[in-house]
Tab-separated table of C-alpha atoms in Angstrom:
chain	number	residue	atom	x	y	z
B	1	GLN	CA	-0.414	-0.378	-0.071
B	2	THR	CA	1.867	3.685	-1.166
B	3	VAL	CA	1.794	5.493	1.687
B	4	VAL	CA	2.254	9.460	1.109
B	5	THR	CA	4.278	11.194	4.037
B	6	GLN	CA	3.841	15.106	5.395
B	7	GLU	CA	4.566	16.729	8.391
B	8	PRO	CA	1.886	16.204	11.072
B	9	SER	CA	2.135	19.836	12.481
B	10	LEU	CA	4.327	23.329	11.214
B	11	THR	CA	4.116	26.700	13.179
B	12	VAL	CA	5.032	30.230	11.594
B	13	SER	CA	4.849	33.068	12.744
B	14	PRO	CA	2.706	36.191	10.319
B	15	GLY	CA	5.339	37.600	7.260
B	16	GLY	CA	7.669	34.546	7.453
B	17	THR	CA	7.929	31.325	5.685
B	18	VAL	CA	6.871	27.850	5.774
B	19	THR	CA	8.014	25.079	3.604
B	20	LEU	CA	5.243	22.194	3.823
B	21	THR	CA	6.853	18.863	1.920
B	22	CYS	CA	5.091	15.558	0.725
B	23	ALA	CA	6.430	12.392	0.807
B	24	SER	CA	6.508	9.023	-1.359
B	25	SER	CA	6.650	5.372	0.270
B	26	THR	CA	7.975	4.152	-3.266
B	27	GLY	CA	10.618	6.718	-3.802
B	28	ALA	CA	11.372	10.629	-4.948
B	29	VAL	CA	9.113	12.624	-6.025
B	30	THR	CA	8.938	13.719	-9.714
B	31	SER	CA	6.926	16.027	-11.906
B	32	GLY	CA	4.899	12.562	-12.742
B	33	TYR	CA	2.759	12.345	-10.000
B	34	TYR	CA	1.608	15.492	-10.374
B	35	PRO	CA	1.812	16.665	-7.183
B	36	ASN	CA	-2.153	18.656	-5.857
B	37	TRP	CA	-1.949	20.989	-3.131
B	38	PHE	CA	-4.513	21.828	-0.622
B	39	GLN	CA	-6.044	23.985	1.792
B	40	GLN	CA	-9.133	22.904	4.106
B	41	LYS	CA	-9.701	25.062	6.989
B	42	PRO	CA	-12.922	23.258	10.032
B	43	GLY	CA	-15.597	22.614	8.121
B	44	GLN	CA	-15.217	23.896	4.761
B	45	ALA	CA	-14.544	21.938	1.782
B	46	PRO	CA	-11.429	21.401	0.397
B	47	ARG	CA	-9.271	24.403	-1.867
B	48	ALA	CA	-7.563	23.504	-4.530
B	49	LEU	CA	-4.180	24.987	-4.308
B	50	ILE	CA	-1.031	23.906	-6.488
B	51	TYR	CA	-1.435	21.454	-9.471
B	52	SER	CA	1.097	19.443	-11.484
B	53	THR	CA	3.545	20.470	-8.860
B	54	SER	CA	3.957	24.506	-9.245
B	55	ASN	CA	0.287	25.670	-11.156
B	56	ARG	CA	-1.528	28.242	-9.063
B	57	HIS	CA	-5.289	28.085	-9.981
B	58	SER	CA	-6.701	31.431	-10.845
B	59	TRP	CA	-7.984	32.549	-7.434
B	60	THR	CA	-4.454	30.826	-5.596
B	61	PRO	CA	-2.123	33.897	-3.920
B	62	GLY	CA	0.814	34.713	-4.904
B	63	ARG	CA	2.614	33.961	-1.791
B	64	PHE	CA	1.485	29.956	-2.155
B	65	SER	CA	4.345	28.763	-4.780
B	66	GLY	CA	4.881	24.665	-5.391
B	67	SER	CA	8.553	22.982	-5.916
B	68	LEU	CA	10.300	19.375	-6.097
B	69	LEU	CA	12.706	19.199	-3.084
B	70	GLY	CA	15.583	16.814	-2.204
B	71	GLY	CA	12.629	13.901	-3.588
B	72	LYS	CA	9.352	15.357	-2.565
B	73	ALA	CA	7.111	17.990	-4.034
B	74	ALA	CA	6.982	20.874	-1.295
B	75	LEU	CA	4.446	23.248	-0.868
B	76	THR	CA	6.265	26.962	0.077
B	77	LEU	CA	4.056	30.279	1.048
B	78	SER	CA	5.624	33.523	2.002
B	79	GLY	CA	4.789	36.125	4.416
B	80	VAL	CA	2.301	33.865	5.916
B	81	GLN	CA	-1.379	35.720	6.223
B	82	PRO	CA	-3.222	34.664	9.644
B	83	GLU	CA	-5.778	33.440	7.370
B	84	ASP	CA	-3.871	30.759	6.080
B	85	GLU	CA	-3.815	28.484	9.068
B	86	ALA	CA	-5.272	25.359	7.678
B	87	GLU	CA	-4.882	21.883	7.146
B	88	TYR	CA	-2.849	21.573	3.819
B	89	TYR	CA	-3.082	18.001	2.141
B	90	CYS	CA	-1.137	16.874	-0.760
B	91	LEU	CA	-2.004	14.450	-3.303
B	92	LEU	CA	-0.155	12.396	-5.968
B	93	PHE	CA	-0.692	10.483	-8.537
B	94	TYR	CA	0.164	6.938	-8.986
B	95	GLY	CA	-1.372	6.095	-12.727
B	96	GLY	CA	-4.648	5.870	-12.291
B	97	VAL	CA	-5.320	5.937	-8.870
B	98	GLN	CA	-4.368	8.901	-6.946
B	99	VAL	CA	-2.878	9.078	-2.355
B	100	PHE	CA	-3.535	11.749	0.366
B	101	GLY	CA	-1.025	12.803	2.306
B	102	GLY	CA	-1.880	12.539	5.717
B	103	GLY	CA	-2.303	16.681	6.308
B	104	THR	CA	-0.388	19.503	8.096
B	105	ARG	CA	-1.657	21.033	10.451
B	106	LEU	CA	-0.628	24.814	9.757
B	107	THR	CA	-0.266	26.786	13.381
B	108	VAL	CA	0.107	30.649	12.386
B	109	LEU	CA	1.678	31.367	15.401
W	1	GLU	CA	-19.745	29.104	-12.952
W	2	VAL	CA	-18.399	25.598	-12.280
W	3	GLN	CA	-20.605	24.361	-9.281
W	4	LEU	CA	-21.243	21.037	-8.284
W	5	VAL	CA	-23.594	20.164	-5.784
W	6	GLN	CA	-23.857	17.397	-3.804
W	7	SER	CA	-26.949	15.608	-2.029
W	8	GLY	CA	-28.041	16.264	1.269
W	9	ALA	CA	-26.634	14.909	4.357
W	10	GLU	CA	-28.465	11.086	5.523
W	11	VAL	CA	-28.366	9.611	8.333
W	12	LYS	CA	-28.683	6.028	8.111
W	13	LYS	CA	-28.601	2.318	10.308
W	14	PRO	CA	-26.346	-0.615	10.094
W	15	GLY	CA	-26.659	-2.873	6.999
W	16	GLU	CA	-29.021	-0.369	4.912
W	17	SER	CA	-27.920	0.562	1.910
W	18	LEU	CA	-27.086	4.546	0.392
W	19	LYS	CA	-26.746	5.942	-2.918
W	20	ILE	CA	-25.452	10.048	-2.764
W	21	SER	CA	-24.921	12.626	-5.979
W	22	CYS	CA	-23.328	14.858	-7.189
W	23	LYS	CA	-24.410	17.294	-9.821
W	24	GLY	CA	-21.980	19.253	-12.197
W	25	PHE	CA	-22.641	22.186	-13.342
W	26	GLY	CA	-21.707	24.863	-15.642
W	27	TYR	CA	-19.026	22.724	-17.745
W	28	SER	CA	-19.073	20.009	-20.092
W	29	PHE	CA	-19.876	17.251	-17.733
W	30	THR	CA	-19.175	14.202	-19.769
W	31	ASN	CA	-15.085	15.593	-20.321
W	32	ASN	CA	-14.176	15.440	-16.789
W	33	TRP	CA	-12.932	12.804	-14.181
W	34	ILE	CA	-15.548	13.138	-11.167
W	35	GLY	CA	-13.399	11.488	-7.876
W	36	TRP	CA	-14.577	10.794	-4.787
W	37	VAL	CA	-13.188	11.194	-1.057
W	38	ARG	CA	-13.238	10.717	2.193
W	39	GLN	CA	-13.025	12.494	5.232
W	40	MET	CA	-13.992	10.668	9.033
W	41	PRO	CA	-14.507	12.514	11.958
W	42	GLY	CA	-11.148	14.437	12.555
W	43	LYS	CA	-9.523	13.047	10.478
W	44	GLY	CA	-6.764	13.252	6.886
W	45	LEU	CA	-8.350	13.035	3.075
W	46	GLU	CA	-8.685	9.613	1.425
W	47	TRP	CA	-8.857	9.387	-2.019
W	48	MET	CA	-11.498	7.210	-2.837
W	49	GLY	CA	-11.908	6.036	-6.095
W	50	ILE	CA	-12.756	8.062	-10.014
W	51	ILE	CA	-15.066	7.903	-13.002
W	52	TYR	CA	-15.660	8.861	-16.165
W	53	PRO	CA	-18.663	9.982	-17.166
W	54	ILE	CA	-18.730	9.379	-20.970
W	55	ASP	CA	-18.252	6.092	-21.261
W	56	SER	CA	-18.292	5.159	-16.836
W	57	ILE	CA	-14.972	3.814	-17.004
W	58	THR	CA	-14.287	3.469	-13.104
W	59	THR	CA	-10.891	3.531	-10.911
W	60	TYR	CA	-11.162	2.526	-6.850
W	61	SER	CA	-8.664	2.931	-4.818
W	62	PRO	CA	-7.470	-0.522	-3.779
W	63	SER	CA	-8.712	0.171	0.057
W	64	PHE	CA	-12.701	0.756	-1.083
W	65	GLN	CA	-12.737	-1.613	-4.519
W	66	GLY	CA	-15.513	-3.823	-3.266
W	67	GLN	CA	-16.731	-2.154	-0.531
W	68	VAL	CA	-18.964	1.348	-2.685
W	69	THR	CA	-19.442	1.474	-5.978
W	70	ILE	CA	-18.588	4.343	-8.009
W	71	SER	CA	-21.351	5.523	-11.564
W	72	ALA	CA	-22.466	8.317	-13.663
W	73	ASP	CA	-25.518	9.639	-15.515
W	74	LYS	CA	-24.298	11.917	-18.457
W	75	SER	CA	-28.079	13.258	-18.452
W	76	ILE	CA	-28.698	14.073	-15.718
W	77	SER	CA	-24.728	15.523	-15.222
W	78	THR	CA	-24.997	13.927	-11.631
W	79	ALA	CA	-22.078	11.391	-10.097
W	80	PHE	CA	-22.465	8.800	-7.490
W	81	LEU	CA	-21.095	6.116	-4.507
W	82	GLN	CA	-23.064	4.043	-3.475
W	83	TRP	CA	-22.730	1.094	-0.440
W	84	SER	CA	-25.136	-1.815	-0.432
W	85	SER	CA	-24.114	-2.194	3.758
W	86	LEU	CA	-23.411	0.652	5.319
W	87	LYS	CA	-21.402	0.397	8.541
W	88	SER	CA	-21.187	2.487	11.485
W	89	SER	CA	-17.317	2.688	10.082
W	90	ASP	CA	-18.670	4.360	7.199
W	91	THR	CA	-19.728	7.386	9.037
W	92	ALA	CA	-17.956	10.231	7.038
W	93	ILE	CA	-18.688	13.171	5.131
W	94	TYR	CA	-18.136	12.559	1.905
W	95	TYR	CA	-16.802	15.094	-1.651
W	96	CYS	CA	-17.104	14.888	-4.839
W	97	ALA	CA	-14.331	16.769	-6.262
W	98	ARG	CA	-13.607	17.599	-10.576
W	99	ARG	CA	-10.419	16.168	-11.946
W	100	THR	CA	-9.575	17.117	-15.482
W	101	ALA	CA	-5.431	15.734	-16.606
W	102	SER	CA	-3.425	16.061	-13.737
W	103	ASP	CA	-5.806	18.585	-11.555
W	104	TYR	CA	-8.583	18.645	-8.698
W	105	ASP	CA	-9.859	21.276	-9.145
W	106	TYR	CA	-13.311	22.052	-7.916
W	107	TRP	CA	-14.591	20.528	-5.617
W	108	GLY	CA	-19.189	19.424	-4.214
W	109	GLN	CA	-19.454	20.758	-0.726
W	110	GLY	CA	-19.286	17.318	1.432
W	111	THR	CA	-22.382	14.920	2.285
W	112	LEU	CA	-22.072	13.878	5.591
W	113	VAL	CA	-23.452	9.970	5.986
W	114	THR	CA	-24.185	9.039	9.675
W	115	VAL	CA	-24.426	5.324	10.338
W	116	SER	CA	-25.399	3.971	13.239
W	117	SER	CA	-27.846	2.040	15.311
């Protein structure tokens, strides 16, 4: 069973920068896994942020960026805002099957 | 405007059957995949499976294969997720989401399914 691993929790100060990562049990994450990133706030449906590693949606603030870093997919938030406090999930494509990571709870403090 | 509108909350007893729905608006329903995602209480997102409405090709996560059935009726732009015999462990919020080539862009509002005797 494929496992996708994220940091369980991270804390960042307002205005700071933080990087969340997404690792695959099968080995290095490449662009062929089409990493997606989602934000979920309590009581809300997930919201898409990034697709295919680094592509933002039209509604995604510019402070969110996606990349590959050290064999993992990465989501970097620069100039963090209080409203960025949320759960963040990555999703990787394994051919016809997709797998979510366990999520990272980001606290802005 | 693209929207996915899901059916309302359900309360069921163990052993009962259930079919929930996800209706697409504002885009060509047949030309995009629809995926289903489970979120158990206080837990993370789990990818369940996906369907291509134009020909109903379906792929399931190994964890959900045989546990649920995903279907679609392209004539009414609606995808479905169904159970033949619910268990208490099926209690969760279920989301549908539109998938383009490599992107889950639009999500439904979620359907809360509660299974309790």
